[in-house]
Every structure is written in C-alpha cells, then in structure tokens.
Amino acid sequence: MDSPLNNREIASRKRREQVLDAAAACFVERGFHQTGMREIAKRASVSLGNLYNHFPSKHDMLIGLAELELSSVDPFVEMLMRNVRPSVCLREFTRAYFQHCSDHDAAILYLDIAAEAMREPDIAERFLQARSTLAEALTSLLFKGVESKDFGPSIVDTSTADLILDLIEGAAARGSIDASKPDMLMASIEAMVFAALRH
Amino acid sequence: MDSPLNNREIASRKRREQVLDAAAACFVERGFHQTGMREIAKRASVSLGNLYNHFPSKHDMLIGLAELELSSVDPFVEMLMRNVRPSVCLREFTRAYFQHCSDHDAAILYLDIAAEAMREPDIAERFLQARSTLAEALTSLLFKGVESKDFGPSIVDTSTADLILDLIEGAAARGSIDASKPDMLMASIEAMVFAALRH
Amino acid sequence: MDSPLNNREIASRKRREQVLDAAAACFVERGFHQTGMREIAKRASVSLGNLYNHFPSKHDMLIGLAELELSSVDPFVEMLMRNVRPSVCLREFTRAYFQHCSDHDAAILYLDIAAEAMREPDIAERFLQARSTLAEALTSLLFKGVESKDFGPSIVDTSTADLILDLIEGAAARGSIDASKPDMLMASIEAMVFAALRH
Amino acid sequence: MDSPLNNREIASRKRREQVLDAAAACFVERGFHQTGMREIAKRASVSLGNLYNHFPSKHDMLIGLAELELSSVDPFVEMLMRNVRPSVCLREFTRAYFQHCSDHDAAILYLDIAAEAMREPDIAERFLQARSTLAEALTSLLFKGVESKDFGPSIVDTSTADLILDLIEGAAARGSIDASKPDMLMASIEAMVFAALRH
DNA sequence: TATGAATGAGCCTTCATTCAT
DNA sequence: CATGAATGAAGGCTCATTCAT
C-alpha cells in the first residue's frame, strides 16, 4: 500500500514542476537576475519559504531549467537517428529544429541561460552536454549521408555538424529578436545547408 | 582662449573612457546585473558619485558599451567595401571577423548586451543597428561577387549575408565557451561559406 | 499489561534524551540562536516535525538543558554534605567542581544559558536555583567548619560560599577560553580559598 | 583650511558613535542575535543602508563594542599604577572595579560579548587583551605589595591577579543578575581578597 | 568636477512553527 | 508517534541613485 507515499511524491513533483514553470515565465519576462524569488513564488502560487523545499537556491532553478532545455533536444536526436534517407532526414530536422529554436520565449530563456553559463560552470556543463549530444547525432547522419553518396564528401568533417547547428540556432535566435519573416529565413537556411553538402 | 576649456573637455572624455573600460571589465567578470556601481567606481579609480557625472545611470553605461561594440564593426564594414576581388575580400573578412568574435571577453560582453537587449529596446536598437550595417555591406559584396561571377548565383539572396554572419558569430561564440581549437573551426567555417557560394 | 506502554514510554524518553543531546551539541558548536531546528533534527536523526512531539518549542529545549545543568550539580551537593572533616571536604569539592566547570563544551553551553537567562525569566529561574542549592550546601559546610574550628571565623558569612563559587566558576570559565594551564590555576584557587578561611 | 574636511570627518565619527550606542542599547535589551539591523538603524536615527557605511557588518559592531569595553578598563589600569600604598590602592581598585562591573547593562553586554567570543576568535582576541592588560597591572601591584611587606608573600603568584579579577567580575555579574544587596557583597569580596593577602 | 555619506526598497535565504498525511 | 511540505515574517546585507559639501 504505497499509494499514500506515492501520492505525496506525486504532489511534490507536481509542485516542483509548477515552480519551474513559474520561474521560466518570470525569467523570460524579466530576466534571471531581475526576477525575485517572491515573484516566482507568487506566480507559482506557492509560499516564498516553500520554494526552498523544492529548490535549494535560485541558481538551482536555473539548473533545473537548463536540464529541461537539455531534455528538449531529445526528440531531435531521435529524429536524426531514424532510418530514412539522410538528405530527407536532414531536411526535416533542419525545419523542425529551426522551428523549435524560433520560439520567442525559449530563445530569450536560452540567452539568459547561455549568459549565466559564461560565469557558472555547472550551468555551462548542462548547456554544452545537450549541444554535444545533438552534434554527435548530426555528425553521424552526415557521415552516413556521405557514405550513401547522398552528400558530397568534400567539406564534411567533425565540425560541420556544429556549424550547421550554430547556423540554425543563430539564425533562429536573431529571427526571434527582430521578428523578420521566418519562412523566408527558413528557406535560406535550408539552401545554405544543402549547398554545403552538395557533390 | 578655449584651450583650458578643451583641456577640461579632454580630461573629462578620458575619464569617461576610463569609466567605460572599467565597466566593461566588470561586466565581463561578473555580468551586468551582478556588477555594482561601487565596483565600477573602484576599478575606474573614480569616486562613486562622480560616476554619475559621466553617465546618468548604470543602464547608460551599457548603452555606451553597446555603442562601442557598434563602432567596433566599422573596420569590418570598410574591409567589405574595399575594391578587391569579392572572393578574396570575403575570405579575408571571414577570417578577421571570426577572430574578432572569438575574443573571449568580447563574447561574454556581447552575450550580456544581447540578453539585456531582449528586454530593453534602446539597447536592442543599437545592437541591431550594428548588425544590419554589417549585413548590408556583406550583401553588397555578395551581389557584387555574383555579378562578377565570383560566386554562383543560386542561393544568394537578402538573407544570405545575415546567415553567414550568424554562422560566424554563432561558431565563434560557442568556440569561446567550450574552448575547442579555433583554427580548425575557422577552416570549417570558411569551407562552409564558400561551399554555399559555389557555382 | 502495561509493558508495551512502558516500552513506548521508554522509547520516547530515549528519543527525548537523544534530541536533547543533539541540541546541546548544536548549541555548543554554533550557539543557541544560531542553531536551527533542522540542524537539531538532523543531528538527532529525528524528523523536523517530530521534534515538536518532544519539546513544544526551541525555548523548551534550552529549559531542558538548563534543568540538566541543574541536576549536574547534585553530586557536588552530596559531596558537600558528606560527613568528613570540612577542610578535607572543601578541598575535594573545590577540585572536583573546578574540574567540572573547566569542561570546555559545558562552559560554552553554560555561557549561552546564562546569556539567555538575562532575558528569559524561566531560564533564569532554573539557572539560579541550581546555584543557590549549591551555595546553601557550601554555606553549611563553611559554618560547620567554623564550628569545628577547621576554619577561622573571621570572614565567613552568608556571602562567602557564593564568592567561592564565583571564584571557581569564573576562573574555570576563563581558563576554558584562553586555555592556559588548568593545573596551576587549580592550585592557586585552592590556595586562595584556604587563605580566606585561615584562622 | 582643512576645516571642511575635518567637519565631515567629525560628523562621520559622531555618527559612528551614535550607531554604536544604539547597537549597545539594543544588544542589552534583546541580545546580539535577537537584535536586527533595522532596530539598530531606527534607534540610531540612521537609515538601514547607512549603517553599512560605518560598520561593514553586524559582527563588526560587536567588535567595536568589545573595543569600547576594552578601553573602559584603562582608568582601572591607571588606578593600579598610581604611586600609593599597595593595600590602599588595591582596596580602592577593588571597590571601583566592582562598582564598574556591577552595572547591569554593562554586565549583560559583557555576557553577550563573552558568549560570542567563544565562537568568534576576533572577539575573543579583544576580550582577552583587555583582561590581560588589567591582570598584568594588578600583578605588578601585588608584587609591589609583597616587596613592601604590605601583603603576605605566601600565596601571591602570577595567577593571583587573575583570580582576584575573576572573583570581582563573577560576583558583580551574579549580583547584577539576582540583584541581591551589592554593599554587603562588596564588603565580603574585600574581606576575601585581603584575607588572601594576609601575612 | 569630485566626494562619499545617506536613503530605503529590494536581494536571497533561513527561521520556528504548524498540520495534513 | 512520525513525516516533511507549507507558511510568511524576519534575517543580514546590497542596490542604484541623490545630494550637501
């Protein structure tokens, strides 16, 4: 009869999520350092003190968010590993990942996390881990594409995947800031990526 | 007759610069919001109150820095407008600009300014202005290259310059975080850029 | 029939002691006001909420400790009432009590309790009661010693016992702070006490 | 014309004193750890933030107080070094110092400082320094008294002065707590001290 | 122009205690 | 009796900014 225990655990987990959501919303609206714990508490409908039953510090909330961010790339990794023609797979990935990175709120939060990562090693760690997982999957795909003659061999090396990601992320982030037409941007990105992989 | 006034003016300008340098150093070290005015004052060897004789607020210091950042792209704009073969010009620019963006401190500061720009329109304004100036110059070069058949025509449109800049900046920024080998990265970027411009 | 109840009672009493020990250790290490209930709970291997099943408040823990302190003088009272030559008895008592007061942890706790007693009447009550019990016993011994001509009569009055205790306690407390040689100190105290009681 | 500078300096010093007085009053009333910075600020008629222009931390206020305490023994040291008959000098000192230590507020503050000294080395340092200065002066007097045959030689050693101080301080502190008749106490102390120094 | 004391709102965090489970 | 999530007031301290000198 572990259900009462589980109930409590579930409730606690829910609260944690609640808090994390509130924190994310606040950080997006006002930035990590401008957001006060009181704001987060109010937004999460939780008492100030209780915040600390779920996260030992504000910093740890950001870590929590960074980890969420980390796990948000999982579907893209999966997408890259599907057994379809590399060029098709890449095209789909590019579109989907660009869409994902173009989300305005996520982009803002991403920037804040990145900025914090420059000063806080434990944030950087999470940050880079997600990135390298993705890059590795993409690298695999690229090499598979070269082998299957889907892509030209000339310029594919271990940095290429990273650069493609840099390009997608950078363009998406900038696009979400100055709010230019994302469709056109998407097309241009695709063109550039595939130009790089031509025979 | 106005020479004593000029001396004062010069001295004041020097102080301003002194303060701005100190602010930049502090922002790089601890971030904009973590840095206190006292810290800046101490680092600039200026009294706390005197800070406000040179900048009306902390926010204005960041604007000052953003403007400095803005003017730091001037040489690159000039570089892009020189009358040399577009492909040569582009190669040189790519290298120089990547180098420029790879500076660790500058990258950190850049990130902080960008993060602030998401919430503060007057920062965003300066931020985007510098970017679009550069993008315009690069676009000109690309079209010139297409005209002169230096570059293939296929994919060059008004977004291409922005994407190239996104790529360079994104790669440089990431490189300055995880400190991987910049030389290899540079070569890969060049390859990708020129692949995109092939006939 | 009442044995299960007794078992529970015993277990509870054990827990109470456990908690009190933990509290004492914490108070010694960090002081009464610096110590948090969570700290005590952790040290006692008891849940935070359960603390309140044994003591209604933090304050009551200090009272509990003060009462323990109170009862720690019982053996000394007994020692003073033994039927041996007063001078011998006094000498033994002086040594034993000095030793007792010289314990570093006990001295720290004692000081904290005393400081709290200045503001909290119920602490003060316990605190002074223990003291006066001891002083009365010592006074009896002194008068017995005067009667039996063991001690000179000149200066023995109702304050003398208190002063002797002040001397022993004060010296022990100071000794436990600056950690000078306790043996020498002990000898000097004895000399001074007996000098005061000479014929 | 350094008067304007001095004026400011004087004002600042006055404020510091003001704050220290307020802190002392608060610490006496409610204890060091119970007193909040806001209380001190209010009592000193100073803004909360400004407190920190005069003391870097609450801890430093206690140090300031401990140093004041330290300097409060100076007149007693002088008294002990006057060129009068040792026995007369000692009697006067005993009375004066007892009176000094009997002050209720000072005793309370003293206890708080002592309690803090057990955990904070920099408090202990100040605390013990004042004590040893006094003890040294008293030791000198005692030896002078032995030489001049004012005092019997038997028990005077390097600990004696400390013990006399322990006695006076301990008795005064206790007296200020349970508020028994100080005059009688004073007489008993004197008797005990001089009994210890008899031929 | 230059100084740094002064302001009080705000910071993150910890507190003793309660109470549903 | 046992648990630990929940509460919100209070903790010490820092903040950007002002202003008398």
PDB file of N, CA, C and O in Angstrom, chain B residues 1 10 12 14 46-47 51 61 65 71 79 83 93 95 99 155-156 161 165 167-168 170 177 189 196 198:
ATOM      1  N   MET B   1      42.178  80.816 -26.097  1.00  0.00           N
ATOM      2  CA  MET B   1      41.199  81.171 -25.069  1.00  0.00           C
ATOM      3  C   MET B   1      40.374  79.950 -24.635  1.00  0.00           C
ATOM      4  O   MET B   1      40.055  79.750 -23.485  1.00  0.00           O
ATOM      5  N   ILE B  10      38.915  67.387 -22.610  1.00  0.00           N
ATOM      6  CA  ILE B  10      39.726  66.203 -22.888  1.00  0.00           C
ATOM      7  C   ILE B  10      39.824  65.326 -21.654  1.00  0.00           C
ATOM      8  O   ILE B  10      39.662  64.102 -21.707  1.00  0.00           O
ATOM      9  N   SER B  12      37.803  65.168 -19.231  1.00  0.00           N
ATOM     10  CA  SER B  12      36.504  64.557 -18.963  1.00  0.00           C
ATOM     11  C   SER B  12      36.261  63.351 -19.872  1.00  0.00           C
ATOM     12  O   SER B  12      35.772  62.301 -19.438  1.00  0.00           O
ATOM     13  N   LYS B  14      38.472  61.568 -21.204  1.00  0.00           N
ATOM     14  CA  LYS B  14      39.364  60.497 -20.772  1.00  0.00           C
ATOM     15  C   LYS B  14      38.743  59.738 -19.593  1.00  0.00           C
ATOM     16  O   LYS B  14      38.789  58.509 -19.544  1.00  0.00           O
ATOM     17  N   VAL B  46      37.635  56.132  -9.567  1.00  0.00           N
ATOM     18  CA  VAL B  46      36.782  57.316  -9.596  1.00  0.00           C
ATOM     19  C   VAL B  46      35.838  57.190  -8.409  1.00  0.00           C
ATOM     20  O   VAL B  46      35.512  56.093  -7.985  1.00  0.00           O
ATOM     21  N   SER B  47      35.434  58.307  -7.861  1.00  0.00           N
ATOM     22  CA  SER B  47      34.528  58.217  -6.729  1.00  0.00           C
ATOM     23  C   SER B  47      33.147  57.795  -7.202  1.00  0.00           C
ATOM     24  O   SER B  47      32.766  58.013  -8.348  1.00  0.00           O
ATOM     25  N   LEU B  51      30.837  59.003 -10.845  1.00  0.00           N
ATOM     26  CA  LEU B  51      30.367  58.147 -11.927  1.00  0.00           C
ATOM     27  C   LEU B  51      29.184  58.809 -12.626  1.00  0.00           C
ATOM     28  O   LEU B  51      29.043  58.768 -13.851  1.00  0.00           O
ATOM     29  N   MET B  61      25.546  53.191 -19.104  1.00  0.00           N
ATOM     30  CA  MET B  61      26.881  52.625 -19.328  1.00  0.00           C
ATOM     31  C   MET B  61      26.794  51.476 -20.331  1.00  0.00           C
ATOM     32  O   MET B  61      27.653  51.332 -21.191  1.00  0.00           O
ATOM     33  N   LEU B  65      28.552  51.052 -23.897  1.00  0.00           N
ATOM     34  CA  LEU B  65      29.302  49.871 -24.319  1.00  0.00           C
ATOM     35  C   LEU B  65      28.729  49.313 -25.625  1.00  0.00           C
ATOM     36  O   LEU B  65      29.473  48.886 -26.522  1.00  0.00           O
ATOM     37  N   SER B  71      30.577  50.479 -32.922  1.00  0.00           N
ATOM     38  CA  SER B  71      31.646  51.071 -33.722  1.00  0.00           C
ATOM     39  C   SER B  71      32.786  50.088 -33.962  1.00  0.00           C
ATOM     40  O   SER B  71      33.632  50.286 -34.824  1.00  0.00           O
ATOM     41  N   MET B  79      36.348  46.976 -44.579  1.00  0.00           N
ATOM     42  CA  MET B  79      37.007  45.851 -45.223  1.00  0.00           C
ATOM     43  C   MET B  79      36.149  45.271 -46.358  1.00  0.00           C
ATOM     44  O   MET B  79      36.648  44.932 -47.438  1.00  0.00           O
ATOM     45  N   ASN B  83      37.941  47.638 -52.737  1.00  0.00           N
ATOM     46  CA  ASN B  83      37.783  47.270 -54.143  1.00  0.00           C
ATOM     47  C   ASN B  83      38.708  46.113 -54.544  1.00  0.00           C
ATOM     48  O   ASN B  83      39.621  46.265 -55.354  1.00  0.00           O
ATOM     49  N   PHE B  93      37.604  38.795 -44.847  1.00  0.00           N
ATOM     50  CA  PHE B  93      36.616  39.243 -43.860  1.00  0.00           C
ATOM     51  C   PHE B  93      36.225  38.112 -42.908  1.00  0.00           C
ATOM     52  O   PHE B  93      36.185  38.284 -41.693  1.00  0.00           O
ATOM     53  N   ARG B  95      37.796  35.489 -41.999  1.00  0.00           N
ATOM     54  CA  ARG B  95      38.854  35.221 -41.020  1.00  0.00           C
ATOM     55  C   ARG B  95      38.926  36.292 -39.948  1.00  0.00           C
ATOM     56  O   ARG B  95      38.974  36.019 -38.752  1.00  0.00           O
ATOM     57  N   GLN B  99      37.879  35.918 -36.000  1.00  0.00           N
ATOM     58  CA  GLN B  99      38.887  36.216 -34.975  1.00  0.00           C
ATOM     59  C   GLN B  99      38.324  37.227 -33.973  1.00  0.00           C
ATOM     60  O   GLN B  99      38.420  37.059 -32.753  1.00  0.00           O
ATOM     61  N   ILE B 155      22.066  30.613 -54.598  1.00  0.00           N
ATOM     62  CA  ILE B 155      21.419  30.776 -53.304  1.00  0.00           C
ATOM     63  C   ILE B 155      21.552  32.165 -52.707  1.00  0.00           C
ATOM     64  O   ILE B 155      21.098  32.423 -51.601  1.00  0.00           O
ATOM     65  N   VAL B 156      22.208  33.043 -53.374  1.00  0.00           N
ATOM     66  CA  VAL B 156      22.413  34.359 -52.758  1.00  0.00           C
ATOM     67  C   VAL B 156      21.133  35.181 -52.790  1.00  0.00           C
ATOM     68  O   VAL B 156      20.605  35.501 -53.838  1.00  0.00           O
ATOM     69  N   ALA B 161      23.623  37.043 -46.377  1.00  0.00           N
ATOM     70  CA  ALA B 161      24.626  37.753 -45.578  1.00  0.00           C
ATOM     71  C   ALA B 161      24.354  37.558 -44.093  1.00  0.00           C
ATOM     72  O   ALA B 161      25.272  37.252 -43.313  1.00  0.00           O
ATOM     73  N   LEU B 165      26.797  35.745 -41.302  1.00  0.00           N
ATOM     74  CA  LEU B 165      27.174  36.389 -40.037  1.00  0.00           C
ATOM     75  C   LEU B 165      26.707  35.549 -38.839  1.00  0.00           C
ATOM     76  O   LEU B 165      27.442  35.376 -37.861  1.00  0.00           O
ATOM     77  N   LEU B 167      26.400  32.440 -38.760  1.00  0.00           N
ATOM     78  CA  LEU B 167      27.295  31.298 -38.677  1.00  0.00           C
ATOM     79  C   LEU B 167      28.613  31.670 -38.008  1.00  0.00           C
ATOM     80  O   LEU B 167      29.071  30.995 -37.074  1.00  0.00           O
ATOM     81  N   ILE B 168      29.204  32.739 -38.499  1.00  0.00           N
ATOM     82  CA  ILE B 168      30.495  33.158 -37.932  1.00  0.00           C
ATOM     83  C   ILE B 168      30.347  33.495 -36.459  1.00  0.00           C
ATOM     84  O   ILE B 168      31.097  33.006 -35.613  1.00  0.00           O
ATOM     85  N   GLY B 170      27.914  32.757 -34.341  1.00  0.00           N
ATOM     86  CA  GLY B 170      27.491  31.613 -33.523  1.00  0.00           C
ATOM     87  C   GLY B 170      28.639  30.677 -33.234  1.00  0.00           C
ATOM     88  O   GLY B 170      28.856  30.267 -32.091  1.00  0.00           O
ATOM     89  N   ILE B 177      33.169  29.534 -25.643  1.00  0.00           N
ATOM     90  CA  ILE B 177      32.656  28.907 -24.419  1.00  0.00           C
ATOM     91  C   ILE B 177      33.369  27.597 -24.150  1.00  0.00           C
ATOM     92  O   ILE B 177      33.936  27.391 -23.093  1.00  0.00           O
ATOM     93  N   ILE B 189      34.508  26.773 -41.121  1.00  0.00           N
ATOM     94  CA  ILE B 189      33.591  27.865 -41.447  1.00  0.00           C
ATOM     95  C   ILE B 189      33.842  28.347 -42.872  1.00  0.00           C
ATOM     96  O   ILE B 189      32.915  28.510 -43.675  1.00  0.00           O
ATOM     97  N   ALA B 196      28.725  27.361 -49.995  1.00  0.00           N
ATOM     98  CA  ALA B 196      27.419  27.964 -50.257  1.00  0.00           C
ATOM     99  C   ALA B 196      27.441  28.905 -51.452  1.00  0.00           C
ATOM    100  O   ALA B 196      26.406  29.219 -52.025  1.00  0.00           O
ATOM    101  N   ARG B 198      29.444  28.460 -54.197  1.00  0.00           N
ATOM    102  CA  ARG B 198      29.992  27.845 -55.400  1.00  0.00           C
ATOM    103  C   ARG B 198      29.071  28.044 -56.592  1.00  0.00           C
ATOM    104  O   ARG B 198      27.858  28.262 -56.435  1.00  0.00           O
TER     105      ARG B 198
END
